[in-house]
């Protein structure tokens, strides 16, 4: 046979094989997306090739099976699938007689091994630097040669910077990620301007996540919606695919940040359902555990704590099932931290300390006991919050200072960084609770200044608005009410700029509430009522008119206190009892919670003003008993001291002066113990 005729026969065979496999793909696609139907079809094709002795078809079928298993392993993080891919490639290599084809298959196997080893190592150790070097080398090897192949390494380097940004909250990393995403998107001209392509969809997704980090939620929504739309166009509108599920989850995260928690839950539930369809209803898979964790976070924001705990524990158990119950793993440590935060919100601070301590211990095992790491610093900060809620302010300050010191060690002592700004903010709040309001102003001013350096002096950003709000609280505690109003107004204006002037958002509602409280202190009770009503109306719009929510209960409480100061004690009782009833609905009828204890105290104040001292004593005693249950019977705490003081007042009104003196002495002694003789007695009002 001549060389020419041999080439013609070879070409015909290759063409016939290509057409056969194309027909397999076409028929399988009409049945709907999924790797399994294609794997079955290629397997049948391989068997037919063995029976008929068609060596070319056998090789190409094995190569196609290898590609499918490799993609399945990459998307689903399934090592077994990747191992199967290697087996298919080796099988094809054994049957391949063509030298060029053998080299191509050898390259595939070598590339697989290299990426698997480095990918697994990076995943286990979180070594983003090594990952970046690897992707950069890949980019360098094809730069200027094959432009279409530049997209993937560009996107992967962008993902490295995005993960760095998420870990560190450093805006510089997010900016670099955005630039790399833009560079990857510019290659869309290769595929065609209006072409739906996976590389383009992935770049749009990364840009969406990047703009979340940069605080531009509208841009984030736009990019994630474009990515989702393109994914659906590629895989099919009604197809369950891991990439579509990820896009739905990303949109849920953005809507959480924007404050539309119901929309966030809807997206996360769609993502969860799709992942269960893909991997199995009862399957334990990292993606399913991620969706459960995201729903846990979403329900926290709606203060549906029992639902949050349920989703959080399901996610934790699934992660422990996947990685091992006793395994120290970053995802498990994060979930322990999240569950601790839920118990903080529920008011079970001892349980919160337990979870946050487990998270801290695990993070120290993962990253090293003496290593400064953002996750360890975060755990220390969370424990500071718990101890502050328990009234152990010195212990809280100790944890906050450890967190601050660690963050400064990580990012640089003189570096402006979000985590350092957050630690300064926490220390300001702790010193405020200890009664050192000047020190509180100092820390919160440092936090504000740092946030302005990070995000821009003239930029409207949630962290800057939060710092302004905290300074408003400090100046109000110092009795500088006009200064407080100035900071609250700046915070309100910035939040309206961020979320929209006519948008109902928790941060805007909070600013309105604080302005109401300050005008009450200034004696302008009508203005106070106006702001508190606006805040209440907005909160009902956000959470639902008939929803029991702590923020709504807080507004009802503030309206009750304002009406009491206006002398309308019957209206005050009405609002305070609504607040009390709502808190019992939220936390449980028989649960001891600081908010319930505070409401009992306020209702007691109302009945005392109405002259019903027996009823007042009953509420004060319930409040005292609950505060001792919350903080410890012999623990000095402002809430306990407040109840003792109020009982002293009402006993004096009864004419039982000895009992009155006893209560006041206990209250005074407790206050002196708490504040180390630094400050006077706490305000009677919440």
PDB file of N, CA and C in Angstrom, residues 308-396:
ATOM      1  N   UNK A 308     -31.637  28.387  62.015  1.00  0.00           N
ATOM      2  CA  UNK A 308     -30.202  28.591  61.785  1.00  0.00           C
ATOM      3  C   UNK A 308     -29.391  27.481  62.441  1.00  0.00           C
ATOM      4  N   UNK A 309     -29.735  27.159  63.695  1.00  0.00           N
ATOM      5  CA  UNK A 309     -29.036  26.081  64.412  1.00  0.00           C
ATOM      6  C   UNK A 309     -29.210  24.751  63.670  1.00  0.00           C
ATOM      7  N   UNK A 310     -30.429  24.489  63.205  1.00  0.00           N
ATOM      8  CA  UNK A 310     -30.724  23.226  62.499  1.00  0.00           C
ATOM      9  C   UNK A 310     -29.853  23.092  61.247  1.00  0.00           C
ATOM     10  N   UNK A 311     -29.828  24.134  60.405  1.00  0.00           N
ATOM     11  CA  UNK A 311     -29.014  24.097  59.178  1.00  0.00           C
ATOM     12  C   UNK A 311     -27.518  24.039  59.514  1.00  0.00           C
ATOM     13  N   UNK A 312     -27.113  24.801  60.527  1.00  0.00           N
ATOM     14  CA  UNK A 312     -25.698  24.825  60.914  1.00  0.00           C
ATOM     15  C   UNK A 312     -25.223  23.469  61.392  1.00  0.00           C
ATOM     16  N   UNK A 313     -26.038  22.789  62.212  1.00  0.00           N
ATOM     17  CA  UNK A 313     -25.648  21.479  62.737  1.00  0.00           C
ATOM     18  C   UNK A 313     -25.647  20.418  61.637  1.00  0.00           C
ATOM     19  N   UNK A 314     -26.615  20.510  60.697  1.00  0.00           N
ATOM     20  CA  UNK A 314     -26.618  19.579  59.552  1.00  0.00           C
ATOM     21  C   UNK A 314     -25.343  19.754  58.721  1.00  0.00           C
ATOM     22  N   UNK A 315     -24.982  21.006  58.488  1.00  0.00           N
ATOM     23  CA  UNK A 315     -23.768  21.292  57.717  1.00  0.00           C
ATOM     24  C   UNK A 315     -22.532  20.770  58.446  1.00  0.00           C
ATOM     25  N   UNK A 316     -22.469  21.016  59.763  1.00  0.00           N
ATOM     26  CA  UNK A 316     -21.328  20.563  60.570  1.00  0.00           C
ATOM     27  C   UNK A 316     -21.210  19.043  60.540  1.00  0.00           C
ATOM     28  N   UNK A 317     -22.321  18.335  60.755  1.00  0.00           N
ATOM     29  CA  UNK A 317     -22.293  16.870  60.768  1.00  0.00           C
ATOM     30  C   UNK A 317     -21.884  16.313  59.410  1.00  0.00           C
ATOM     31  N   UNK A 318     -22.341  16.973  58.335  1.00  0.00           N
ATOM     32  CA  UNK A 318     -21.979  16.516  56.992  1.00  0.00           C
ATOM     33  C   UNK A 318     -20.483  16.707  56.738  1.00  0.00           C
ATOM     34  N   UNK A 319     -19.957  17.863  57.151  1.00  0.00           N
ATOM     35  CA  UNK A 319     -18.518  18.128  56.993  1.00  0.00           C
ATOM     36  C   UNK A 319     -17.700  17.108  57.792  1.00  0.00           C
ATOM     37  N   UNK A 320     -18.155  16.810  59.009  1.00  0.00           N
ATOM     38  CA  UNK A 320     -17.444  15.829  59.839  1.00  0.00           C
ATOM     39  C   UNK A 320     -17.524  14.433  59.229  1.00  0.00           C
ATOM     40  N   UNK A 321     -18.660  14.126  58.571  1.00  0.00           N
ATOM     41  CA  UNK A 321     -18.819  12.849  57.878  1.00  0.00           C
ATOM     42  C   UNK A 321     -17.869  12.746  56.686  1.00  0.00           C
ATOM     43  N   UNK A 322     -17.656  13.870  55.990  1.00  0.00           N
ATOM     44  CA  UNK A 322     -16.793  13.889  54.793  1.00  0.00           C
ATOM     45  C   UNK A 322     -15.313  13.840  55.184  1.00  0.00           C
ATOM     46  N   UNK A 323     -14.920  14.697  56.123  1.00  0.00           N
ATOM     47  CA  UNK A 323     -13.492  14.869  56.436  1.00  0.00           C
ATOM     48  C   UNK A 323     -13.030  14.051  57.647  1.00  0.00           C
ATOM     49  N   UNK A 324     -14.000  13.575  58.450  1.00  0.00           N
ATOM     50  CA  UNK A 324     -13.648  12.835  59.663  1.00  0.00           C
ATOM     51  C   UNK A 324     -14.053  13.622  60.893  1.00  0.00           C
ATOM     52  N   UNK A 325     -14.710  12.938  61.839  1.00  0.00           N
ATOM     53  CA  UNK A 325     -15.282  13.622  63.009  1.00  0.00           C
ATOM     54  C   UNK A 325     -14.220  14.309  63.867  1.00  0.00           C
ATOM     55  N   UNK A 326     -13.033  13.682  63.934  1.00  0.00           N
ATOM     56  CA  UNK A 326     -11.966  14.239  64.786  1.00  0.00           C
ATOM     57  C   UNK A 326     -10.935  15.031  63.986  1.00  0.00           C
ATOM     58  N   UNK A 327     -11.227  15.229  62.701  1.00  0.00           N
ATOM     59  CA  UNK A 327     -10.277  15.923  61.834  1.00  0.00           C
ATOM     60  C   UNK A 327     -10.362  17.433  62.034  1.00  0.00           C
ATOM     61  N   UNK A 328      -9.198  18.061  62.154  1.00  0.00           N
ATOM     62  CA  UNK A 328      -9.146  19.534  62.190  1.00  0.00           C
ATOM     63  C   UNK A 328      -9.157  20.026  60.753  1.00  0.00           C
ATOM     64  N   UNK A 329     -10.249  20.645  60.347  1.00  0.00           N
ATOM     65  CA  UNK A 329     -10.414  21.098  58.958  1.00  0.00           C
ATOM     66  C   UNK A 329     -10.939  22.528  58.966  1.00  0.00           C
ATOM     67  N   UNK A 330     -10.448  23.393  58.061  1.00  0.00           N
ATOM     68  CA  UNK A 330     -10.890  24.806  58.049  1.00  0.00           C
ATOM     69  C   UNK A 330     -12.399  24.983  57.969  1.00  0.00           C
ATOM     70  N   UNK A 331     -13.080  24.147  57.140  1.00  0.00           N
ATOM     71  CA  UNK A 331     -14.534  24.287  56.990  1.00  0.00           C
ATOM     72  C   UNK A 331     -15.262  23.924  58.281  1.00  0.00           C
ATOM     73  N   UNK A 332     -14.757  22.900  58.994  1.00  0.00           N
ATOM     74  CA  UNK A 332     -15.368  22.501  60.270  1.00  0.00           C
ATOM     75  C   UNK A 332     -15.152  23.591  61.314  1.00  0.00           C
ATOM     76  N   UNK A 333     -13.928  24.142  61.355  1.00  0.00           N
ATOM     77  CA  UNK A 333     -13.620  25.232  62.304  1.00  0.00           C
ATOM     78  C   UNK A 333     -14.527  26.433  62.057  1.00  0.00           C
ATOM     79  N   UNK A 334     -14.777  26.726  60.777  1.00  0.00           N
ATOM     80  CA  UNK A 334     -15.640  27.865  60.427  1.00  0.00           C
ATOM     81  C   UNK A 334     -17.070  27.628  60.886  1.00  0.00           C
ATOM     82  N   UNK A 335     -17.568  26.397  60.684  1.00  0.00           N
ATOM     83  CA  UNK A 335     -18.934  26.072  61.101  1.00  0.00           C
ATOM     84  C   UNK A 335     -19.090  26.122  62.626  1.00  0.00           C
ATOM     85  N   UNK A 336     -18.079  25.648  63.350  1.00  0.00           N
ATOM     86  CA  UNK A 336     -18.112  25.753  64.815  1.00  0.00           C
ATOM     87  C   UNK A 336     -18.205  27.222  65.239  1.00  0.00           C
ATOM     88  N   UNK A 337     -17.449  28.068  64.539  1.00  0.00           N
ATOM     89  CA  UNK A 337     -17.495  29.510  64.810  1.00  0.00           C
ATOM     90  C   UNK A 337     -18.863  30.098  64.527  1.00  0.00           C
ATOM     91  N   UNK A 338     -19.483  29.686  63.401  1.00  0.00           N
ATOM     92  CA  UNK A 338     -20.813  30.185  63.041  1.00  0.00           C
ATOM     93  C   UNK A 338     -21.867  29.748  64.057  1.00  0.00           C
ATOM     94  N   UNK A 339     -21.785  28.492  64.487  1.00  0.00           N
ATOM     95  CA  UNK A 339     -22.736  28.010  65.500  1.00  0.00           C
ATOM     96  C   UNK A 339     -22.548  28.761  66.817  1.00  0.00           C
ATOM     97  N   UNK A 340     -21.307  29.069  67.154  1.00  0.00           N
ATOM     98  CA  UNK A 340     -21.055  29.886  68.344  1.00  0.00           C
ATOM     99  C   UNK A 340     -21.720  31.241  68.247  1.00  0.00           C
ATOM    100  N   UNK A 341     -21.654  31.848  67.056  1.00  0.00           N
ATOM    101  CA  UNK A 341     -22.267  33.166  66.829  1.00  0.00           C
ATOM    102  C   UNK A 341     -23.790  33.094  66.967  1.00  0.00           C
ATOM    103  N   UNK A 342     -24.390  31.987  66.493  1.00  0.00           N
ATOM    104  CA  UNK A 342     -25.849  31.817  66.644  1.00  0.00           C
ATOM    105  C   UNK A 342     -26.216  31.771  68.121  1.00  0.00           C
ATOM    106  N   UNK A 343     -25.450  30.990  68.906  1.00  0.00           N
ATOM    107  CA  UNK A 343     -25.754  30.888  70.334  1.00  0.00           C
ATOM    108  C   UNK A 343     -25.527  32.219  71.047  1.00  0.00           C
ATOM    109  N   UNK A 344     -24.599  33.034  70.518  1.00  0.00           N
ATOM    110  CA  UNK A 344     -24.435  34.398  71.050  1.00  0.00           C
ATOM    111  C   UNK A 344     -25.717  35.187  70.829  1.00  0.00           C
ATOM    112  N   UNK A 345     -26.257  35.106  69.608  1.00  0.00           N
ATOM    113  CA  UNK A 345     -27.487  35.837  69.269  1.00  0.00           C
ATOM    114  C   UNK A 345     -28.685  35.324  70.068  1.00  0.00           C
ATOM    115  N   UNK A 346     -28.719  33.993  70.304  1.00  0.00           N
ATOM    116  CA  UNK A 346     -29.821  33.419  71.082  1.00  0.00           C
ATOM    117  C   UNK A 346     -29.745  33.882  72.534  1.00  0.00           C
ATOM    118  N   UNK A 347     -28.519  34.173  72.987  1.00  0.00           N
ATOM    119  CA  UNK A 347     -28.340  34.632  74.363  1.00  0.00           C
ATOM    120  C   UNK A 347     -27.757  33.572  75.275  1.00  0.00           C
ATOM    121  N   UNK A 348     -27.412  32.402  74.694  1.00  0.00           N
ATOM    122  CA  UNK A 348     -26.776  31.346  75.479  1.00  0.00           C
ATOM    123  C   UNK A 348     -25.261  31.515  75.333  1.00  0.00           C
ATOM    124  N   UNK A 349     -24.718  32.443  76.123  1.00  0.00           N
ATOM    125  CA  UNK A 349     -23.326  32.854  75.934  1.00  0.00           C
ATOM    126  C   UNK A 349     -22.342  31.778  76.369  1.00  0.00           C
ATOM    127  N   UNK A 350     -22.727  30.952  77.317  1.00  0.00           N
ATOM    128  CA  UNK A 350     -21.833  29.887  77.758  1.00  0.00           C
ATOM    129  C   UNK A 350     -21.654  28.847  76.648  1.00  0.00           C
ATOM    130  N   UNK A 351     -22.755  28.522  75.958  1.00  0.00           N
ATOM    131  CA  UNK A 351     -22.675  27.599  74.826  1.00  0.00           C
ATOM    132  C   UNK A 351     -21.878  28.248  73.684  1.00  0.00           C
ATOM    133  N   UNK A 352     -22.062  29.552  73.517  1.00  0.00           N
ATOM    134  CA  UNK A 352     -21.308  30.295  72.486  1.00  0.00           C
ATOM    135  C   UNK A 352     -19.811  30.205  72.767  1.00  0.00           C
ATOM    136  N   UNK A 353     -19.429  30.396  74.040  1.00  0.00           N
ATOM    137  CA  UNK A 353     -18.013  30.300  74.437  1.00  0.00           C
ATOM    138  C   UNK A 353     -17.477  28.903  74.107  1.00  0.00           C
ATOM    139  N   UNK A 354     -18.303  27.868  74.373  1.00  0.00           N
ATOM    140  CA  UNK A 354     -17.886  26.487  74.100  1.00  0.00           C
ATOM    141  C   UNK A 354     -17.580  26.285  72.615  1.00  0.00           C
ATOM    142  N   UNK A 355     -18.493  26.704  71.731  1.00  0.00           N
ATOM    143  CA  UNK A 355     -18.288  26.547  70.286  1.00  0.00           C
ATOM    144  C   UNK A 355     -17.101  27.387  69.786  1.00  0.00           C
ATOM    145  N   UNK A 356     -17.034  28.638  70.232  1.00  0.00           N
ATOM    146  CA  UNK A 356     -15.941  29.504  69.782  1.00  0.00           C
ATOM    147  C   UNK A 356     -14.586  29.011  70.292  1.00  0.00           C
ATOM    148  N   UNK A 357     -14.572  28.406  71.476  1.00  0.00           N
ATOM    149  CA  UNK A 357     -13.325  27.833  72.011  1.00  0.00           C
ATOM    150  C   UNK A 357     -12.882  26.627  71.178  1.00  0.00           C
ATOM    151  N   UNK A 358     -13.866  25.783  70.783  1.00  0.00           N
ATOM    152  CA  UNK A 358     -13.554  24.640  69.913  1.00  0.00           C
ATOM    153  C   UNK A 358     -13.012  25.120  68.569  1.00  0.00           C
ATOM    154  N   UNK A 359     -13.626  26.181  68.037  1.00  0.00           N
ATOM    155  CA  UNK A 359     -13.178  26.747  66.757  1.00  0.00           C
ATOM    156  C   UNK A 359     -11.755  27.280  66.878  1.00  0.00           C
ATOM    157  N   UNK A 360     -11.465  27.992  67.979  1.00  0.00           N
ATOM    158  CA  UNK A 360     -10.121  28.527  68.217  1.00  0.00           C
ATOM    159  C   UNK A 360      -9.094  27.398  68.320  1.00  0.00           C
ATOM    160  N   UNK A 361      -9.432  26.366  69.095  1.00  0.00           N
ATOM    161  CA  UNK A 361      -8.523  25.235  69.285  1.00  0.00           C
ATOM    162  C   UNK A 361      -8.220  24.552  67.944  1.00  0.00           C
ATOM    163  N   UNK A 362      -9.272  24.352  67.134  1.00  0.00           N
ATOM    164  CA  UNK A 362      -9.094  23.697  65.839  1.00  0.00           C
ATOM    165  C   UNK A 362      -8.251  24.549  64.889  1.00  0.00           C
ATOM    166  N   UNK A 363      -8.509  25.846  64.875  1.00  0.00           N
ATOM    167  CA  UNK A 363      -7.713  26.739  64.022  1.00  0.00           C
ATOM    168  C   UNK A 363      -6.240  26.727  64.423  1.00  0.00           C
ATOM    169  N   UNK A 364      -5.972  26.625  65.726  1.00  0.00           N
ATOM    170  CA  UNK A 364      -4.576  26.562  66.187  1.00  0.00           C
ATOM    171  C   UNK A 364      -3.909  25.247  65.772  1.00  0.00           C
ATOM    172  N   UNK A 365      -4.701  24.147  65.730  1.00  0.00           N
ATOM    173  CA  UNK A 365      -4.163  22.864  65.250  1.00  0.00           C
ATOM    174  C   UNK A 365      -3.861  22.955  63.752  1.00  0.00           C
ATOM    175  N   UNK A 366      -4.772  23.581  62.997  1.00  0.00           N
ATOM    176  CA  UNK A 366      -4.619  23.677  61.539  1.00  0.00           C
ATOM    177  C   UNK A 366      -3.432  24.561  61.162  1.00  0.00           C
ATOM    178  N   UNK A 367      -3.372  25.749  61.763  1.00  0.00           N
ATOM    179  CA  UNK A 367      -2.404  26.755  61.313  1.00  0.00           C
ATOM    180  C   UNK A 367      -1.147  26.840  62.187  1.00  0.00           C
ATOM    181  N   UNK A 368      -1.222  26.262  63.409  1.00  0.00           N
ATOM    182  CA  UNK A 368      -0.079  26.311  64.316  1.00  0.00           C
ATOM    183  C   UNK A 368      -0.394  27.154  65.535  1.00  0.00           C
ATOM    184  N   UNK A 369      -0.035  26.617  66.726  1.00  0.00           N
ATOM    185  CA  UNK A 369      -0.408  27.262  67.991  1.00  0.00           C
ATOM    186  C   UNK A 369       0.187  28.668  68.127  1.00  0.00           C
ATOM    187  N   UNK A 370       1.414  28.817  67.619  1.00  0.00           N
ATOM    188  CA  UNK A 370       2.098  30.110  67.775  1.00  0.00           C
ATOM    189  C   UNK A 370       2.092  30.936  66.488  1.00  0.00           C
ATOM    190  N   UNK A 371       1.290  30.503  65.512  1.00  0.00           N
ATOM    191  CA  UNK A 371       1.204  31.198  64.224  1.00  0.00           C
ATOM    192  C   UNK A 371       0.126  32.283  64.281  1.00  0.00           C
ATOM    193  N   UNK A 372       0.462  33.444  63.716  1.00  0.00           N
ATOM    194  CA  UNK A 372      -0.534  34.523  63.576  1.00  0.00           C
ATOM    195  C   UNK A 372      -1.308  34.279  62.289  1.00  0.00           C
ATOM    196  N   UNK A 373      -2.608  34.027  62.399  1.00  0.00           N
ATOM    197  CA  UNK A 373      -3.438  33.725  61.222  1.00  0.00           C
ATOM    198  C   UNK A 373      -4.796  34.419  61.362  1.00  0.00           C
ATOM    199  N   UNK A 374      -5.375  34.915  60.245  1.00  0.00           N
ATOM    200  CA  UNK A 374      -6.664  35.631  60.323  1.00  0.00           C
ATOM    201  C   UNK A 374      -7.778  34.836  60.995  1.00  0.00           C
ATOM    202  N   UNK A 375      -7.837  33.495  60.756  1.00  0.00           N
ATOM    203  CA  UNK A 375      -8.907  32.687  61.357  1.00  0.00           C
ATOM    204  C   UNK A 375      -8.754  32.594  62.876  1.00  0.00           C
ATOM    205  N   UNK A 376      -7.500  32.514  63.352  1.00  0.00           N
ATOM    206  CA  UNK A 376      -7.253  32.477  64.802  1.00  0.00           C
ATOM    207  C   UNK A 376      -7.641  33.827  65.413  1.00  0.00           C
ATOM    208  N   UNK A 377      -7.256  34.914  64.729  1.00  0.00           N
ATOM    209  CA  UNK A 377      -7.604  36.268  65.204  1.00  0.00           C
ATOM    210  C   UNK A 377      -9.118  36.441  65.268  1.00  0.00           C
ATOM    211  N   UNK A 378      -9.826  35.878  64.268  1.00  0.00           N
ATOM    212  CA  UNK A 378     -11.296  35.965  64.237  1.00  0.00           C
ATOM    213  C   UNK A 378     -11.916  35.210  65.406  1.00  0.00           C
ATOM    214  N   UNK A 379     -11.371  34.021  65.726  1.00  0.00           N
ATOM    215  CA  UNK A 379     -11.874  33.233  66.866  1.00  0.00           C
ATOM    216  C   UNK A 379     -11.665  33.973  68.183  1.00  0.00           C
ATOM    217  N   UNK A 380     -10.510  34.606  68.321  1.00  0.00           N
ATOM    218  CA  UNK A 380     -10.230  35.401  69.529  1.00  0.00           C
ATOM    219  C   UNK A 380     -11.229  36.550  69.660  1.00  0.00           C
ATOM    220  N   UNK A 381     -11.528  37.198  68.537  1.00  0.00           N
ATOM    221  CA  UNK A 381     -12.494  38.309  68.532  1.00  0.00           C
ATOM    222  C   UNK A 381     -13.883  37.825  68.952  1.00  0.00           C
ATOM    223  N   UNK A 382     -14.293  36.648  68.417  1.00  0.00           N
ATOM    224  CA  UNK A 382     -15.612  36.095  68.763  1.00  0.00           C
ATOM    225  C   UNK A 382     -15.724  35.778  70.254  1.00  0.00           C
ATOM    226  N   UNK A 383     -14.644  35.254  70.826  1.00  0.00           N
ATOM    227  CA  UNK A 383     -14.648  34.989  72.267  1.00  0.00           C
ATOM    228  C   UNK A 383     -14.722  36.288  73.063  1.00  0.00           C
ATOM    229  N   UNK A 384     -14.109  37.343  72.544  1.00  0.00           N
ATOM    230  CA  UNK A 384     -14.237  38.662  73.172  1.00  0.00           C
ATOM    231  C   UNK A 384     -15.683  39.116  73.226  1.00  0.00           C
ATOM    232  N   UNK A 385     -16.418  38.904  72.126  1.00  0.00           N
ATOM    233  CA  UNK A 385     -17.847  39.277  72.071  1.00  0.00           C
ATOM    234  C   UNK A 385     -18.635  38.494  73.124  1.00  0.00           C
ATOM    235  N   UNK A 386     -18.370  37.175  73.206  1.00  0.00           N
ATOM    236  CA  UNK A 386     -19.098  36.335  74.173  1.00  0.00           C
ATOM    237  C   UNK A 386     -18.866  36.802  75.609  1.00  0.00           C
ATOM    238  N   UNK A 387     -17.605  37.041  75.956  1.00  0.00           N
ATOM    239  CA  UNK A 387     -17.297  37.450  77.334  1.00  0.00           C
ATOM    240  C   UNK A 387     -17.853  38.837  77.637  1.00  0.00           C
ATOM    241  N   UNK A 388     -17.929  39.691  76.617  1.00  0.00           N
ATOM    242  CA  UNK A 388     -18.528  41.014  76.827  1.00  0.00           C
ATOM    243  C   UNK A 388     -20.022  40.874  77.131  1.00  0.00           C
ATOM    244  N   UNK A 389     -20.691  39.978  76.383  1.00  0.00           N
ATOM    245  CA  UNK A 389     -22.122  39.755  76.645  1.00  0.00           C
ATOM    246  C   UNK A 389     -22.357  39.138  78.017  1.00  0.00           C
ATOM    247  N   UNK A 390     -21.385  38.366  78.495  1.00  0.00           N
ATOM    248  CA  UNK A 390     -21.481  37.779  79.836  1.00  0.00           C
ATOM    249  C   UNK A 390     -21.145  38.787  80.937  1.00  0.00           C
ATOM    250  N   UNK A 391     -20.774  40.014  80.518  1.00  0.00           N
ATOM    251  CA  UNK A 391     -20.452  41.067  81.481  1.00  0.00           C
ATOM    252  C   UNK A 391     -19.033  40.995  81.995  1.00  0.00           C
ATOM    253  N   UNK A 392     -18.227  40.086  81.406  1.00  0.00           N
ATOM    254  CA  UNK A 392     -16.821  39.954  81.804  1.00  0.00           C
ATOM    255  C   UNK A 392     -15.988  40.852  80.884  1.00  0.00           C
ATOM    256  N   UNK A 393     -16.049  42.158  81.142  1.00  0.00           N
ATOM    257  CA  UNK A 393     -15.469  43.136  80.218  1.00  0.00           C
ATOM    258  C   UNK A 393     -13.942  43.070  80.162  1.00  0.00           C
ATOM    259  N   UNK A 394     -13.326  42.770  81.310  1.00  0.00           N
ATOM    260  CA  UNK A 394     -11.858  42.671  81.319  1.00  0.00           C
ATOM    261  C   UNK A 394     -11.391  41.466  80.505  1.00  0.00           C
ATOM    262  N   UNK A 395     -12.120  40.354  80.634  1.00  0.00           N
ATOM    263  CA  UNK A 395     -11.812  39.159  79.854  1.00  0.00           C
ATOM    264  C   UNK A 395     -12.023  39.450  78.362  1.00  0.00           C
ATOM    265  N   UNK A 396     -13.109  40.178  78.051  1.00  0.00           N
ATOM    266  CA  UNK A 396     -13.403  40.557  76.662  1.00  0.00           C
ATOM    267  C   UNK A 396     -12.264  41.398  76.095  1.00  0.00           C
TER     268      UNK A 396
END
